[in-house]
PDB file of C-alpha atoms in Angstrom:
ATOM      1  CA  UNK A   1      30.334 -19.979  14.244  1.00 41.00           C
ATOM      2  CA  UNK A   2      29.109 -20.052  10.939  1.00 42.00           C
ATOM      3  CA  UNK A   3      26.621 -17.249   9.691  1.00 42.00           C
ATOM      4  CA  UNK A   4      23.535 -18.694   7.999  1.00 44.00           C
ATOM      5  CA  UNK A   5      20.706 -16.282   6.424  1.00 44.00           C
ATOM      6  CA  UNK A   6      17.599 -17.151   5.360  1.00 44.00           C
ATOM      7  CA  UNK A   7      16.236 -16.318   2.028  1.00 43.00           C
ATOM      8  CA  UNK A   8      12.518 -15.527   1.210  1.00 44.00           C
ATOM      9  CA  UNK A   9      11.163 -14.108  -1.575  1.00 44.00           C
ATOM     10  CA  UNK A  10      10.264 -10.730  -1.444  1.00 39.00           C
ATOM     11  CA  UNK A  11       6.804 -10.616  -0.473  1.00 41.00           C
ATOM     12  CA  UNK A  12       7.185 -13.362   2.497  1.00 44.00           C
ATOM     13  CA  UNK A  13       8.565 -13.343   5.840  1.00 46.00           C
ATOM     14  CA  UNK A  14      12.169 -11.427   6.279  1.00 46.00           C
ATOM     15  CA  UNK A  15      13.613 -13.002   8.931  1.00 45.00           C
ATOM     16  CA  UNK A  16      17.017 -11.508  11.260  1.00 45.00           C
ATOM     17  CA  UNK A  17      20.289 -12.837  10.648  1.00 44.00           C
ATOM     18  CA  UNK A  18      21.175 -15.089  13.709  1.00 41.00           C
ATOM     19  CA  UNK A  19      24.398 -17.018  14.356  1.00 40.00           C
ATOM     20  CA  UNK A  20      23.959 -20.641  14.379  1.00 44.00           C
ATOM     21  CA  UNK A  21      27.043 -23.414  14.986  1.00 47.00           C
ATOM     22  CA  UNK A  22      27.769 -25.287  11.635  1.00 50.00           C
ATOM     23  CA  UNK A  23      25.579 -28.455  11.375  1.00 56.00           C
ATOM     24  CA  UNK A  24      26.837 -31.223  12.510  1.00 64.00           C
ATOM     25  CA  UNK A  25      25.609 -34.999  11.362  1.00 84.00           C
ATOM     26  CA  UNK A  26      23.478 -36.498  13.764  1.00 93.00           C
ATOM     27  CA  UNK A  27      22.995 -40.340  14.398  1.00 95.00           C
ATOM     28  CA  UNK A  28      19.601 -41.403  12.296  1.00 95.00           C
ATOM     29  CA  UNK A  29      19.113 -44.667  14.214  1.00 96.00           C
ATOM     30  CA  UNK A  30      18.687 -42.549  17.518  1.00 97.00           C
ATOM     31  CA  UNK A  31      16.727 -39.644  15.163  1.00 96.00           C
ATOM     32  CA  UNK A  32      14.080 -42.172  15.181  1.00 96.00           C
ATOM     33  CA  UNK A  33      13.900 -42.937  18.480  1.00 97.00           C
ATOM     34  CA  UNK A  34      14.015 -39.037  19.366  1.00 97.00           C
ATOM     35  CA  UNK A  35      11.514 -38.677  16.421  1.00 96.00           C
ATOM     36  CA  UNK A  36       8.947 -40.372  18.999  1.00 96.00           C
ATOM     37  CA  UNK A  37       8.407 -37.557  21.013  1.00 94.00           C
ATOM     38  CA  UNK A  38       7.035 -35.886  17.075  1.00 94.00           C
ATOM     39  CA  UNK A  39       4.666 -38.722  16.774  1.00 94.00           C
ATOM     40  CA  UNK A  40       2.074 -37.383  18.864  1.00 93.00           C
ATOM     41  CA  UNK A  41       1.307 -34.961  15.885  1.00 93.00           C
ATOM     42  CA  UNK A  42       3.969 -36.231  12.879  1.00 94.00           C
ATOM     43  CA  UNK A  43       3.984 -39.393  11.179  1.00 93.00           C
ATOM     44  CA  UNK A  44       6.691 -40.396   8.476  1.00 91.00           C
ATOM     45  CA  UNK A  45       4.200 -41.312   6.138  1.00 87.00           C
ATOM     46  CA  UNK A  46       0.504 -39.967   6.874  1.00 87.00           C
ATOM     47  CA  UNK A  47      -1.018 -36.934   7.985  1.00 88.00           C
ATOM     48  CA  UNK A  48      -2.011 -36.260  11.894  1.00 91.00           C
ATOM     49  CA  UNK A  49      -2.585 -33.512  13.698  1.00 92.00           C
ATOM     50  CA  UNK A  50       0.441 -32.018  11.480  1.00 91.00           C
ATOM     51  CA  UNK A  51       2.080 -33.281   8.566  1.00 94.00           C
ATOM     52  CA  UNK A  52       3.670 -36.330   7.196  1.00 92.00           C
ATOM     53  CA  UNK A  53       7.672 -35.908   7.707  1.00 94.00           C
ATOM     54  CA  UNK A  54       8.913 -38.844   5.020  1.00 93.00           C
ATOM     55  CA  UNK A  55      10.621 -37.142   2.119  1.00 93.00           C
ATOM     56  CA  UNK A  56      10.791 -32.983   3.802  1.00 95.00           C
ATOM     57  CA  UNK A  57      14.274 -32.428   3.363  1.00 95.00           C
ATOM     58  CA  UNK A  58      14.580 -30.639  -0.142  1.00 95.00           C
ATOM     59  CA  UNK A  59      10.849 -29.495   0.219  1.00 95.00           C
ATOM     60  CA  UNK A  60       9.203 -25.900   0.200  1.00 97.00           C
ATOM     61  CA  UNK A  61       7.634 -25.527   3.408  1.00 97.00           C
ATOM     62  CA  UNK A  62       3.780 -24.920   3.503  1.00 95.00           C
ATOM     63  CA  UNK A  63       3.863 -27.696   0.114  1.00 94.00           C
ATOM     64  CA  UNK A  64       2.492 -31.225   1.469  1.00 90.00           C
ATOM     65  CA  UNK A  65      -0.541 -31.791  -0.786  1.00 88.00           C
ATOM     66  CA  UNK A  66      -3.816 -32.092   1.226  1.00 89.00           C
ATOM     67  CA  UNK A  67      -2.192 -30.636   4.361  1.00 91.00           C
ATOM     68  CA  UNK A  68      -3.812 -26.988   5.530  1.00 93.00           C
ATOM     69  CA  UNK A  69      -0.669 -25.454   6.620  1.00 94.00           C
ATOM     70  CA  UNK A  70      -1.183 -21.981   8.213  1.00 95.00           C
ATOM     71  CA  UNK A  71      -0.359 -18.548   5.962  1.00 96.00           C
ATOM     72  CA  UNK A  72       2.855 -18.049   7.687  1.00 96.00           C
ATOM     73  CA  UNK A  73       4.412 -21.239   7.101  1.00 95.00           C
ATOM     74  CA  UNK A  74       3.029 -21.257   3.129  1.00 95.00           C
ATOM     75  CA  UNK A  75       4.147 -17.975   2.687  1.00 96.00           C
ATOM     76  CA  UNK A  76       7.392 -18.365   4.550  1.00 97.00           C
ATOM     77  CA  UNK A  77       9.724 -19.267   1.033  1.00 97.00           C
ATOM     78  CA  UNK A  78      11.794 -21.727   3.578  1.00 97.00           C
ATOM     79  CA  UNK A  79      12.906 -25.606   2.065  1.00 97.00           C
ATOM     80  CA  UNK A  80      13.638 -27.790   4.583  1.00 97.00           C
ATOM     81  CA  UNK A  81      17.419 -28.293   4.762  1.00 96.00           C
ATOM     82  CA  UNK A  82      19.607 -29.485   7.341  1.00 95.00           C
ATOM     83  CA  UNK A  83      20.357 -26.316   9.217  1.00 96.00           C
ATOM     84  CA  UNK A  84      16.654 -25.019   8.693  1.00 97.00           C
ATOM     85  CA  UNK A  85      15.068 -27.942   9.996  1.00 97.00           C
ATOM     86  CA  UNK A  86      17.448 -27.797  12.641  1.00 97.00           C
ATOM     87  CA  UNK A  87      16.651 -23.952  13.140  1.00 97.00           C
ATOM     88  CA  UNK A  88      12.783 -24.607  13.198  1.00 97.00           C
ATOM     89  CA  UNK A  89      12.911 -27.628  15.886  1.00 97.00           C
ATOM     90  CA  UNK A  90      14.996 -25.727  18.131  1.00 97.00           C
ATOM     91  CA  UNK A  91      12.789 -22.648  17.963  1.00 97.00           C
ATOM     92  CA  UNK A  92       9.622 -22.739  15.543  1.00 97.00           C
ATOM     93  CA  UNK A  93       7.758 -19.535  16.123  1.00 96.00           C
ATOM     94  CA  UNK A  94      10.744 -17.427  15.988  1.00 97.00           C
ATOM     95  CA  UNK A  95      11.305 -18.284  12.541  1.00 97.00           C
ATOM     96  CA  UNK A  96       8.158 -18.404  11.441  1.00 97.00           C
ATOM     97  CA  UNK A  97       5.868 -16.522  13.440  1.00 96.00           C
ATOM     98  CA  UNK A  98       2.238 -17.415  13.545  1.00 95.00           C
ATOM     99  CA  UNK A  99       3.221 -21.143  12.952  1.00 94.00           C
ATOM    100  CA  UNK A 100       0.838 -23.612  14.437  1.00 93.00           C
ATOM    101  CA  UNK A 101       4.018 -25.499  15.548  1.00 93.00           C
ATOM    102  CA  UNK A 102       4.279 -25.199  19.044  1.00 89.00           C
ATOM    103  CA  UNK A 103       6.762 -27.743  20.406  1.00 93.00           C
ATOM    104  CA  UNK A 104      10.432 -26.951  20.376  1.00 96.00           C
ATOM    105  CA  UNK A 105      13.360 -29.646  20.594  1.00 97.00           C
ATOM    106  CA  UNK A 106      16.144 -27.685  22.897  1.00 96.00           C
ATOM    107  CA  UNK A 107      19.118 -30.298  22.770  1.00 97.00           C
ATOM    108  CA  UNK A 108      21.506 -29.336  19.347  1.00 96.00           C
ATOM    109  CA  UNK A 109      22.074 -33.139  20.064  1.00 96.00           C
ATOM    110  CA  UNK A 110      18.219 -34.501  19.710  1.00 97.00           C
ATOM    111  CA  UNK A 111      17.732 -32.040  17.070  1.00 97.00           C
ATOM    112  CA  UNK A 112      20.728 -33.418  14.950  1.00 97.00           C
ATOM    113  CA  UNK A 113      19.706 -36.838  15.320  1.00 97.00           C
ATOM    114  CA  UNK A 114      15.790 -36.113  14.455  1.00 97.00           C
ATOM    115  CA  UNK A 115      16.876 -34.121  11.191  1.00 97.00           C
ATOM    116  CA  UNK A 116      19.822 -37.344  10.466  1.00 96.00           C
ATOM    117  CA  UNK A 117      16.724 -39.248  10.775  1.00 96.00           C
ATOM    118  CA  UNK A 118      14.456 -37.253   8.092  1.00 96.00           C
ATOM    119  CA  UNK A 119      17.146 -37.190   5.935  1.00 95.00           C
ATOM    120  CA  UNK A 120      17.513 -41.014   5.908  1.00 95.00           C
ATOM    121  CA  UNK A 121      13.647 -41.042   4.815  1.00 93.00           C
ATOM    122  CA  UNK A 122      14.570 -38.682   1.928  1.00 84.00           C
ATOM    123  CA  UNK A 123      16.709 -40.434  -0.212  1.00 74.00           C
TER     124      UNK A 123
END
């Protein structure tokens, strides 16, 4: 297992040092179909009940312009990499408490292929 800490700047969120397995490379054509159980709330494109997802990997948390995020996730000092994406889905309020993000994705497998999938709408 591969040791993976998360770092925030001073005045935001500390968060513990967990173990996580190294991430692996999910499958972005079955992302998107695992992406549909997001789309009650997430779009790839436009706002909804939570945030566009199209472009999030390499972005600060809390930064989608015209989105009101809550305190915790603005103030968290997270970008959204693989293995923090991957982190949040499987667990949201644990690593950012207070988030308004309330469903969790518990299979490694699903999460992979959902963050394989936001990755493809990245680049």
């Amino acid at each position: 297992m591969k040791r993976i800490l998360l770092c925030v700047a001073s005045s935001a969120l500390a968060l513990p040092s967990v173990s996580v397995p190294a991430f692996a490379e999910g499958d972005a054509a079955l992302g998107q179909r695992a992406f549909q159980r997001c789309s009650g709330c997430h779009s790839t494109a436009d706002q909804k009940a939570g945030p566009g997802l199209g472009g999030i990997v390499g972005r600060p948390a809390g930064s989608m312009e015209g989105y009101r995020y809550s305190e915790a996730l603005k103030s968290s000092g997270l970008v959204w990499d693989e293995a923090t994406l991957d982190r949040f889905l499987a667990a949201p309020r644990e690593v950012v408490p207070k988030t308004t993000m309330t469903m969790a994705v518990s299979k490694p497998e699903d999460r992979q292929n959902i963050v394989a999938y936001l990755k493809s709408l990245s680049q």
